[in-house]
Structures are given as structure tokens and as C-alpha cells.
């Protein structure tokens, strides 16, 4: 269980100022965080297989090689080209 002294020690290490009026709330919050972490740590991953609560599945297609475009096809609609490149004007 976290105490007011623990909160003050943590605050000092973190170089934070904690007002006396904040101690009760911070102590309660820290104890809730630790209790939650303890709950998570106590669950065995082997007890039950993970299931997606939404029932979603990956619907990815297989990767297949497709023919690419030739350089001429890529540059066909370009405004300005230099043989095998797009020409991009620089604005000052």
C-alpha cells in the first residue's frame, strides 16, 4: 500500500512539488494503479485463448506479382520530362 510518505518521496525524486491537499488523492490514485497492475499480472495467458471481442478477422489477400508500367507509360501524362525523369521546376 502506498502511503503519503511514498508519494512525497516519489515527488522528490521526480522533482515535483506536491501540495498537502493533493496527497490524499494522489495516494488513492497510486493505490488504484498498483491494484490494477496486480490484477493484470495475476491473469494467466494460458488459461484462455485470445478472442477478438468484435469477431473481426484479417481479410488480407495474397500478394501476387503484377507487371509494372514502362518508363514511357509513367511519363506519358507528365507536363515536362527529361528522357526518363520528371522535370520539377524550383520556385525561388
The first five atom37 places (N, CA, C, CB, O) and aatype in JSON, in Angstrom:
{
  "aatype": [20, 20, 20, 20, 20, 20, 20, 20, 20, 20, 20, 20, 20, 20, 20, 20, 20, 20, 20, 20, 20, 20, 20, 20, 20, 20, 20, 20, 20, 20, 20, 20, 20, 20, 20, 20, 20, 20, 20, 20, 20, 20, 20, 20, 20, 20, 20, 20, 20, 20, 20, 20, 20, 20, 20, 20, 20, 20, 20, 20, 20, 20, 20, 20, 20, 20, 20, 20, 20, 20, 20, 20, 20, 20, 20, 20, 20, 20, 20, 20, 20, 20, 20, 20, 20, 20, 20, 20, 20, 20, 20, 20],
  "atom_mask": [
    [1, 1, 1, 1, 1],
    [1, 1, 1, 1, 1],
    [1, 1, 1, 1, 1],
    [1, 1, 1, 1, 1],
    [1, 1, 1, 1, 1],
    [1, 1, 1, 1, 1],
    [1, 1, 1, 1, 1],
    [1, 1, 1, 1, 1],
    [1, 1, 1, 1, 1],
    [1, 1, 1, 1, 1],
    [1, 1, 1, 1, 1],
    [1, 1, 1, 1, 1],
    [1, 1, 1, 1, 1],
    [1, 1, 1, 1, 1],
    [1, 1, 1, 1, 1],
    [1, 1, 1, 1, 1],
    [1, 1, 1, 1, 1],
    [1, 1, 1, 1, 1],
    [1, 1, 1, 1, 1],
    [1, 1, 1, 1, 1],
    [1, 1, 1, 1, 1],
    [1, 1, 1, 1, 1],
    [1, 1, 1, 1, 1],
    [1, 1, 1, 1, 1],
    [1, 1, 1, 1, 1],
    [1, 1, 1, 1, 1],
    [1, 1, 1, 1, 1],
    [1, 1, 1, 1, 1],
    [1, 1, 1, 1, 1],
    [1, 1, 1, 1, 1],
    [1, 1, 1, 1, 1],
    [1, 1, 1, 1, 1],
    [1, 1, 1, 1, 1],
    [1, 1, 1, 1, 1],
    [1, 1, 1, 1, 1],
    [1, 1, 1, 1, 1],
    [1, 1, 1, 1, 1],
    [1, 1, 1, 1, 1],
    [1, 1, 1, 1, 1],
    [1, 1, 1, 1, 1],
    [1, 1, 1, 1, 1],
    [1, 1, 1, 1, 1],
    [1, 1, 1, 1, 1],
    [1, 1, 1, 1, 1],
    [1, 1, 1, 1, 1],
    [1, 1, 1, 1, 1],
    [1, 1, 1, 1, 1],
    [1, 1, 1, 1, 1],
    [1, 1, 1, 1, 1],
    [1, 1, 1, 1, 1],
    [1, 1, 1, 1, 1],
    [1, 1, 1, 1, 1],
    [1, 1, 1, 1, 1],
    [1, 1, 1, 1, 1],
    [1, 1, 1, 1, 1],
    [1, 1, 1, 1, 1],
    [1, 1, 1, 1, 1],
    [1, 1, 1, 1, 1],
    [1, 1, 1, 1, 1],
    [1, 1, 1, 1, 1],
    [1, 1, 1, 1, 1],
    [1, 1, 1, 1, 1],
    [1, 1, 1, 1, 1],
    [1, 1, 1, 1, 1],
    [1, 1, 1, 1, 1],
    [1, 1, 1, 1, 1],
    [1, 1, 1, 1, 1],
    [1, 1, 1, 1, 1],
    [1, 1, 1, 1, 1],
    [1, 1, 1, 1, 1],
    [1, 1, 1, 1, 1],
    [1, 1, 1, 1, 1],
    [1, 1, 1, 1, 1],
    [1, 1, 1, 1, 1],
    [1, 1, 1, 1, 1],
    [1, 1, 1, 1, 1],
    [1, 1, 1, 1, 1],
    [1, 1, 1, 1, 1],
    [1, 1, 1, 1, 1],
    [1, 1, 1, 1, 1],
    [1, 1, 1, 1, 1],
    [1, 1, 1, 1, 1],
    [1, 1, 1, 1, 1],
    [1, 1, 1, 1, 1],
    [1, 1, 1, 1, 1],
    [1, 1, 1, 1, 1],
    [1, 1, 1, 1, 1],
    [1, 1, 1, 1, 1],
    [1, 1, 1, 1, 1],
    [1, 1, 1, 1, 1],
    [1, 1, 1, 1, 1],
    [1, 1, 1, 1, 1]
  ],
  "atom_positions": [
    [[0.85, -1.18, 0.0], [0.0, 0.0, 0.0], [0.89, 1.25, 0.0], [-0.96, 0.0, 1.23], [1.86, 1.34, 0.75]],
    [[0.54, 2.17, -0.84], [1.29, 3.42, -0.97], [0.83, 4.39, 0.11], [1.11, 4.04, -2.39], [-0.36, 4.53, 0.37]],
    [[1.79, 5.04, 0.73], [1.48, 5.99, 1.8], [1.79, 7.41, 1.33], [2.29, 5.65, 3.09], [2.37, 7.62, 0.26]],
    [[1.4, 8.38, 2.15], [1.71, 9.78, 1.86], [3.22, 9.98, 1.75], [1.13, 10.71, 2.94], [3.7, 10.73, 0.9]],
    [[3.96, 9.3, 2.6], [5.42, 9.41, 2.58], [5.98, 8.89, 1.27], [6.03, 8.65, 3.75], [6.93, 9.46, 0.72]],
    [[5.4, 7.8, 0.76], [5.84, 7.25, -0.53], [5.6, 8.26, -1.65], [5.11, 5.92, -0.83], [6.46, 8.45, -2.52]],
    [[4.45, 8.91, -1.63], [4.13, 9.9, -2.65], [5.11, 11.07, -2.58], [2.67, 10.4, -2.48], [5.58, 11.55, -3.61]],
    [[5.41, 11.52, -1.37], [6.36, 12.62, -1.21], [7.75, 12.23, -1.69], [6.41, 13.06, 0.25], [8.46, 13.04, -2.29]],
    [[8.14, 10.98, -1.42], [9.46, 10.5, -1.85], [9.52, 10.42, -3.38], [9.77, 9.11, -1.23], [10.51, 10.82, -3.99]],
    [[8.47, 9.91, -3.99], [8.4, 9.82, -5.46], [8.42, 11.22, -6.07], [7.12, 9.04, -5.92], [9.1, 11.46, -7.06]],
    [[7.66, 12.13, -5.48], [7.61, 13.5, -5.98], [8.99, 14.16, -5.88], [6.57, 14.32, -5.19], [9.4, 14.89, -6.78]],
    [[9.69, 13.91, -4.8], [11.03, 14.49, -4.62], [11.98, 13.93, -5.68], [11.58, 14.2, -3.2], [12.76, 14.68, -6.26]],
    [[11.92, 12.62, -5.93], [12.77, 12.01, -6.95], [12.45, 12.56, -8.34], [12.6, 10.49, -6.95], [13.34, 12.72, -9.17]],
    [[11.18, 12.85, -8.59], [10.75, 13.38, -9.88], [10.87, 14.9, -9.94], [9.32, 12.95, -10.17], [10.55, 15.51, -10.96]],
    [[11.32, 15.49, -8.84], [11.47, 16.95, -8.74], [10.14, 17.66, -9.0], [12.54, 17.46, -9.73], [10.07, 18.64, -9.75]],
    [[9.11, 17.14, -8.36], [7.77, 17.72, -8.45], [7.36, 18.24, -7.09], [6.75, 16.69, -8.97], [7.72, 17.68, -6.06]],
    [[6.59, 19.31, -7.09], [6.04, 19.83, -5.86], [4.64, 19.26, -5.67], [6.02, 21.38, -5.86], [3.82, 19.28, -6.59]],
    [[4.38, 18.76, -4.47], [3.07, 18.21, -4.17], [2.53, 18.95, -2.95], [3.12, 16.67, -3.91], [3.17, 19.0, -1.9]],
    [[1.37, 19.52, -3.11], [0.71, 20.23, -2.01], [0.11, 19.22, -1.05], [-0.38, 21.2, -2.53], [-0.25, 18.11, -1.45]],
    [[0.01, 19.58, 0.21], [-0.57, 18.69, 1.22], [-2.01, 18.32, 0.87], [-0.53, 19.35, 2.61], [-2.47, 17.22, 1.17]],
    [[-2.71, 19.24, 0.23], [-4.11, 18.98, -0.15], [-4.23, 17.94, -1.26], [-4.78, 20.28, -0.58], [-5.31, 17.38, -1.47]],
    [[-3.14, 17.68, -1.98], [-3.15, 16.71, -3.07], [-2.78, 15.3, -2.64], [-2.22, 17.16, -4.16], [-2.99, 14.34, -3.38]],
    [[-2.23, 15.16, -1.45], [-1.7, 13.87, -1.0], [-2.75, 12.77, -0.96], [-1.08, 14.02, 0.36], [-2.49, 11.65, -1.42]],
    [[-3.91, 13.06, -0.42], [-4.94, 12.01, -0.32], [-5.34, 11.49, -1.7], [-6.19, 12.55, 0.41], [-5.41, 10.28, -1.91]],
    [[-5.58, 12.4, -2.64], [-5.99, 12.0, -3.98], [-4.89, 11.24, -4.71], [-6.38, 13.21, -4.79], [-5.16, 10.22, -5.35]],
    [[-3.65, 11.73, -4.62], [-2.54, 11.05, -5.29], [-2.29, 9.66, -4.69], [-1.27, 11.89, -5.2], [-1.99, 8.72, -5.41]],
    [[-2.41, 9.56, -3.38], [-2.21, 8.26, -2.73], [-3.27, 7.27, -3.17], [-2.23, 8.42, -1.2], [-2.97, 6.12, -3.47]],
    [[-4.52, 7.73, -3.22], [-5.61, 6.86, -3.66], [-5.42, 6.45, -5.13], [-6.98, 7.58, -3.49], [-5.59, 5.28, -5.47]],
    [[-5.06, 7.41, -5.98], [-4.83, 7.1, -7.4], [-3.71, 6.09, -7.57], [-4.51, 8.38, -8.17], [-3.83, 5.15, -8.35]],
    [[-2.6, 6.29, -6.86], [-1.46, 5.38, -6.98], [-1.83, 3.98, -6.51], [-0.27, 5.9, -6.17], [-1.43, 3.0, -7.13]],
    [[-2.59, 3.88, -5.43], [-3.03, 2.56, -4.96], [-3.95, 1.88, -5.96], [-3.74, 2.68, -3.61], [-3.9, 0.66, -6.12]],
    [[-4.8, 2.64, -6.63], [-5.68, 2.07, -7.66], [-4.86, 1.58, -8.86], [-6.73, 3.1, -8.12], [-5.15, 0.53, -9.43]],
    [[-3.85, 2.34, -9.24], [-3.0, 1.94, -10.35], [-2.26, 0.65, -10.02], [-1.99, 3.06, -10.69], [-2.2, -0.26, -10.85]],
    [[-1.73, 0.56, -8.84], [-1.0, -0.65, -8.43], [-1.94, -1.84, -8.34], [-0.29, -0.42, -7.08], [-1.58, -2.94, -8.74]],
    [[-3.15, -1.63, -7.82], [-4.14, -2.72, -7.75], [-4.49, -3.21, -9.15], [-5.41, -2.26, -7.01], [-4.63, -4.42, -9.36]],
    [[-4.64, -2.29, -10.09], [-4.95, -2.68, -11.47], [-3.79, -3.47, -12.07], [-5.24, -1.43, -12.32], [-4.0, -4.49, -12.74]],
    [[-2.56, -3.01, -11.84], [-1.39, -3.73, -12.34], [-1.3, -5.11, -11.73], [-0.1, -2.94, -12.04], [-0.95, -6.07, -12.42]],
    [[-1.63, -5.24, -10.46], [-1.63, -6.55, -9.81], [-2.68, -7.47, -10.43], [-1.89, -6.4, -8.3], [-2.44, -8.67, -10.6]],
    [[-3.84, -6.91, -10.77], [-4.89, -7.7, -11.42], [-4.42, -8.22, -12.77], [-6.18, -6.86, -11.58], [-4.62, -9.39, -13.1]],
    [[-3.8, -7.35, -13.55], [-3.29, -7.74, -14.87], [-2.22, -8.8, -14.72], [-2.74, -6.52, -15.63], [-2.2, -9.77, -15.46]],
    [[-1.32, -8.61, -13.76], [-0.21, -9.55, -13.56], [-0.7, -10.92, -13.1], [0.78, -8.98, -12.55], [-0.03, -11.92, -13.35]],
    [[-1.85, -10.97, -12.43], [-2.32, -12.24, -11.9], [-3.03, -13.1, -12.94], [-3.25, -11.99, -10.74], [-3.27, -14.28, -12.69]],
    [[-3.36, -12.55, -14.08], [-4.07, -13.31, -15.12], [-3.06, -14.16, -15.88], [-4.82, -12.36, -16.09], [-2.0, -13.69, -16.3]],
    [[-3.42, -15.41, -16.06], [-2.56, -16.33, -16.81], [-2.95, -16.27, -18.28], [-2.68, -17.77, -16.27], [-4.13, -16.38, -18.63]],
    [[-1.97, -16.1, -19.12], [-2.23, -16.05, -20.57], [-2.56, -17.43, -21.12], [-1.02, -15.47, -21.3], [-3.05, -17.54, -22.24]],
    [[-2.29, -18.44, -20.37], [-2.53, -19.81, -20.85], [-3.92, -20.32, -20.51], [-1.5, -20.75, -20.26], [-4.33, -21.37, -21.01]],
    [[-4.65, -19.61, -19.69], [-5.97, -20.08, -19.28], [-6.97, -20.09, -20.42], [-6.48, -19.21, -18.16], [-7.77, -21.03, -20.54]],
    [[-6.94, -19.07, -21.24], [-7.95, -18.96, -22.29], [-7.31, -18.33, -23.52], [-9.16, -18.11, -21.8], [-6.51, -17.4, -23.43]],
    [[-7.68, -18.86, -24.65], [-7.16, -18.31, -25.9], [-7.76, -16.93, -26.13], [-7.47, -19.26, -27.1], [-8.91, -16.67, -25.78]],
    [[-6.97, -16.06, -26.72], [-7.45, -14.72, -27.02], [-8.51, -14.78, -28.1], [-6.29, -13.79, -27.45], [-8.33, -15.45, -29.12]],
    [[-9.58, -14.09, -27.87], [-10.61, -13.96, -28.9], [-10.91, -12.49, -29.08], [-11.89, -14.76, -28.52], [-10.96, -11.72, -28.11]],
    [[-11.12, -12.1, -30.3], [-11.44, -10.72, -30.6], [-12.89, -10.47, -30.21], [-11.2, -10.39, -32.1], [-13.79, -11.17, -30.67]],
    [[-13.11, -9.47, -29.38], [-14.47, -9.22, -28.9], [-15.39, -8.73, -30.01], [-14.44, -8.2, -27.78], [-16.61, -8.79, -29.87]],
    [[-14.8, -8.24, -31.1], [-15.62, -7.76, -32.21], [-15.9, -8.84, -33.26], [-14.95, -6.58, -32.86], [-16.72, -8.63, -34.16]],
    [[-15.24, -9.97, -33.15], [-15.43, -11.03, -34.11], [-14.81, -10.74, -35.47], [-16.88, -11.3, -34.27], [-15.21, -11.35, -36.47]],
    [[-13.85, -9.83, -35.52], [-13.24, -9.47, -36.79], [-12.09, -10.41, -37.12], [-12.74, -8.02, -36.76], [-11.44, -10.96, -36.22]],
    [[-11.85, -10.6, -38.38], [-10.74, -11.41, -38.85], [-10.0, -10.64, -39.92], [-11.23, -12.79, -39.39], [-10.57, -9.78, -40.59]],
    [[-8.72, -10.94, -40.07], [-7.98, -10.34, -41.17], [-8.5, -10.88, -42.48], [-6.46, -10.61, -41.03], [-8.68, -12.09, -42.64]],
    [[-8.74, -10.0, -43.41], [-9.22, -10.41, -44.73], [-8.23, -9.92, -45.78], [-10.66, -9.86, -45.01], [-8.61, -9.26, -46.74]],
    [[-6.98, -10.25, -45.57], [-5.93, -9.81, -46.47], [-5.81, -10.78, -47.63], [-4.59, -9.69, -45.72], [-5.97, -11.99, -47.47]],
    [[-5.53, -10.24, -48.78], [-5.34, -11.09, -49.95], [-3.88, -11.5, -50.04], [-5.78, -10.36, -51.25], [-3.01, -10.86, -49.44]],
    [[-3.62, -12.51, -50.76], [-2.25, -12.95, -51.0], [-1.55, -11.94, -51.89], [-2.23, -14.36, -51.64], [-2.16, -11.39, -52.8]],
    [[-0.28, -11.71, -51.65], [0.5, -10.84, -52.52], [0.79, -11.58, -53.82], [1.81, -10.38, -51.84], [1.26, -12.72, -53.82]],
    [[0.51, -10.92, -54.91], [0.84, -11.5, -56.21], [1.62, -10.47, -57.01], [-0.45, -11.95, -56.97], [1.35, -9.27, -56.93]],
    [[2.57, -10.94, -57.77], [3.4, -10.06, -58.59], [2.59, -9.62, -59.79], [4.71, -10.76, -59.03], [2.01, -10.44, -60.5]],
    [[2.55, -8.31, -60.02], [1.83, -7.75, -61.15], [2.85, -7.03, -62.04], [0.69, -6.77, -60.68], [3.82, -6.47, -61.53]],
    [[2.64, -7.04, -63.33], [3.57, -6.32, -64.19], [3.47, -4.82, -63.91], [3.3, -6.62, -65.68], [2.38, -4.29, -63.69]],
    [[4.63, -4.14, -63.93], [4.66, -2.71, -63.7], [4.52, -1.94, -64.99], [5.94, -2.31, -62.99], [4.44, -2.52, -66.07]],
    [[4.51, -0.63, -64.87], [4.41, 0.23, -66.05], [5.8, 0.5, -66.6], [3.7, 1.55, -65.7], [6.78, 0.54, -65.86]],
    [[5.86, 0.7, -67.89], [7.13, 1.07, -68.5], [7.4, 2.54, -68.21], [7.13, 0.79, -70.04], [6.49, 3.28, -67.81]],
    [[8.63, 2.97, -68.4], [9.01, 4.37, -68.17], [8.17, 5.29, -69.06], [10.51, 4.58, -68.44], [7.73, 6.35, -68.61]],
    [[7.95, 4.91, -70.29], [7.16, 5.73, -71.21], [5.71, 5.88, -70.73], [7.18, 5.12, -72.62], [5.13, 6.95, -70.83]],
    [[5.14, 4.79, -70.19], [3.77, 4.85, -69.69], [3.67, 5.76, -68.46], [3.27, 3.44, -69.35], [2.7, 6.49, -68.3]],
    [[4.68, 5.7, -67.6], [4.67, 6.53, -66.4], [4.76, 8.0, -66.76], [5.82, 6.14, -65.46], [4.07, 8.83, -66.17]],
    [[5.59, 8.32, -67.72], [5.82, 9.72, -68.1], [4.84, 10.25, -69.14], [7.21, 9.87, -68.61], [4.93, 11.41, -69.52]],
    [[3.91, 9.42, -69.61], [3.03, 9.79, -70.72], [2.24, 11.07, -70.46], [2.07, 8.67, -71.01], [2.08, 11.87, -71.39]],
    [[1.76, 11.31, -69.26], [0.94, 12.48, -68.97], [1.69, 13.58, -68.23], [-0.25, 12.08, -68.16], [1.09, 14.55, -67.78]],
    [[2.99, 13.43, -68.11], [3.78, 14.43, -67.39], [3.87, 15.71, -68.21], [5.19, 13.9, -67.08], [3.96, 15.66, -69.43]],
    [[3.84, 16.84, -67.53], [3.91, 18.13, -68.19], [5.28, 18.36, -68.81], [3.59, 19.26, -67.21], [5.39, 18.85, -69.93]],
    [[6.34, 17.99, -68.08], [7.69, 18.21, -68.56], [8.57, 17.03, -68.14], [8.26, 19.56, -68.01], [8.6, 16.67, -66.97]],
    [[9.28, 16.45, -69.1], [10.14, 15.31, -68.8], [11.53, 15.54, -69.38], [9.53, 14.0, -69.35], [11.73, 16.38, -70.26]],
    [[12.47, 14.78, -68.88], [13.85, 14.81, -69.37], [14.24, 13.35, -69.59], [14.84, 15.54, -68.35], [14.81, 12.73, -68.7]],
    [[13.95, 12.82, -70.73], [14.16, 11.41, -71.09], [13.41, 10.48, -70.14], [15.66, 11.08, -71.07], [12.27, 10.12, -70.42]],
    [[14.02, 10.09, -69.03], [13.38, 9.11, -68.16], [13.03, 9.69, -66.79], [14.29, 7.91, -67.99], [12.88, 8.94, -65.83]],
    [[12.89, 11.03, -66.7], [12.63, 11.67, -65.4], [11.57, 12.74, -65.52], [13.92, 12.27, -64.83], [11.37, 13.31, -66.6]],
    [[10.9, 13.01, -64.4], [10.02, 14.16, -64.32], [10.91, 15.39, -64.12], [8.96, 14.01, -63.16], [11.91, 15.32, -63.41]],
    [[10.54, 16.5, -64.74], [11.27, 17.75, -64.52], [10.41, 18.59, -63.57], [11.56, 18.52, -65.88], [9.25, 18.88, -63.85]],
    [[11.03, 18.96, -62.44], [10.32, 19.75, -61.45], [11.02, 21.09, -61.34], [10.28, 19.03, -60.07], [12.22, 21.16, -61.06]],
    [[10.27, 22.15, -61.57], [10.85, 23.48, -61.5], [10.93, 23.93, -60.05], [10.02, 24.48, -62.33], [10.03, 23.67, -59.25]],
    [[12.02, 24.6, -59.74], [12.18, 25.16, -58.39], [11.67, 26.58, -58.36], [13.64, 25.1, -57.93], [11.96, 27.37, -59.25]],
    [[10.92, 26.89, -57.32], [10.42, 28.25, -57.15], [11.31, 28.96, -56.15], [8.94, 28.26, -56.68], [11.64, 28.42, -55.1]],
    [[11.7, 30.17, -56.49], [12.57, 30.94, -55.6], [11.79, 31.61, -54.52], [13.36, 31.96, -56.37], [12.37, 32.3, -53.68]]
  ]
}
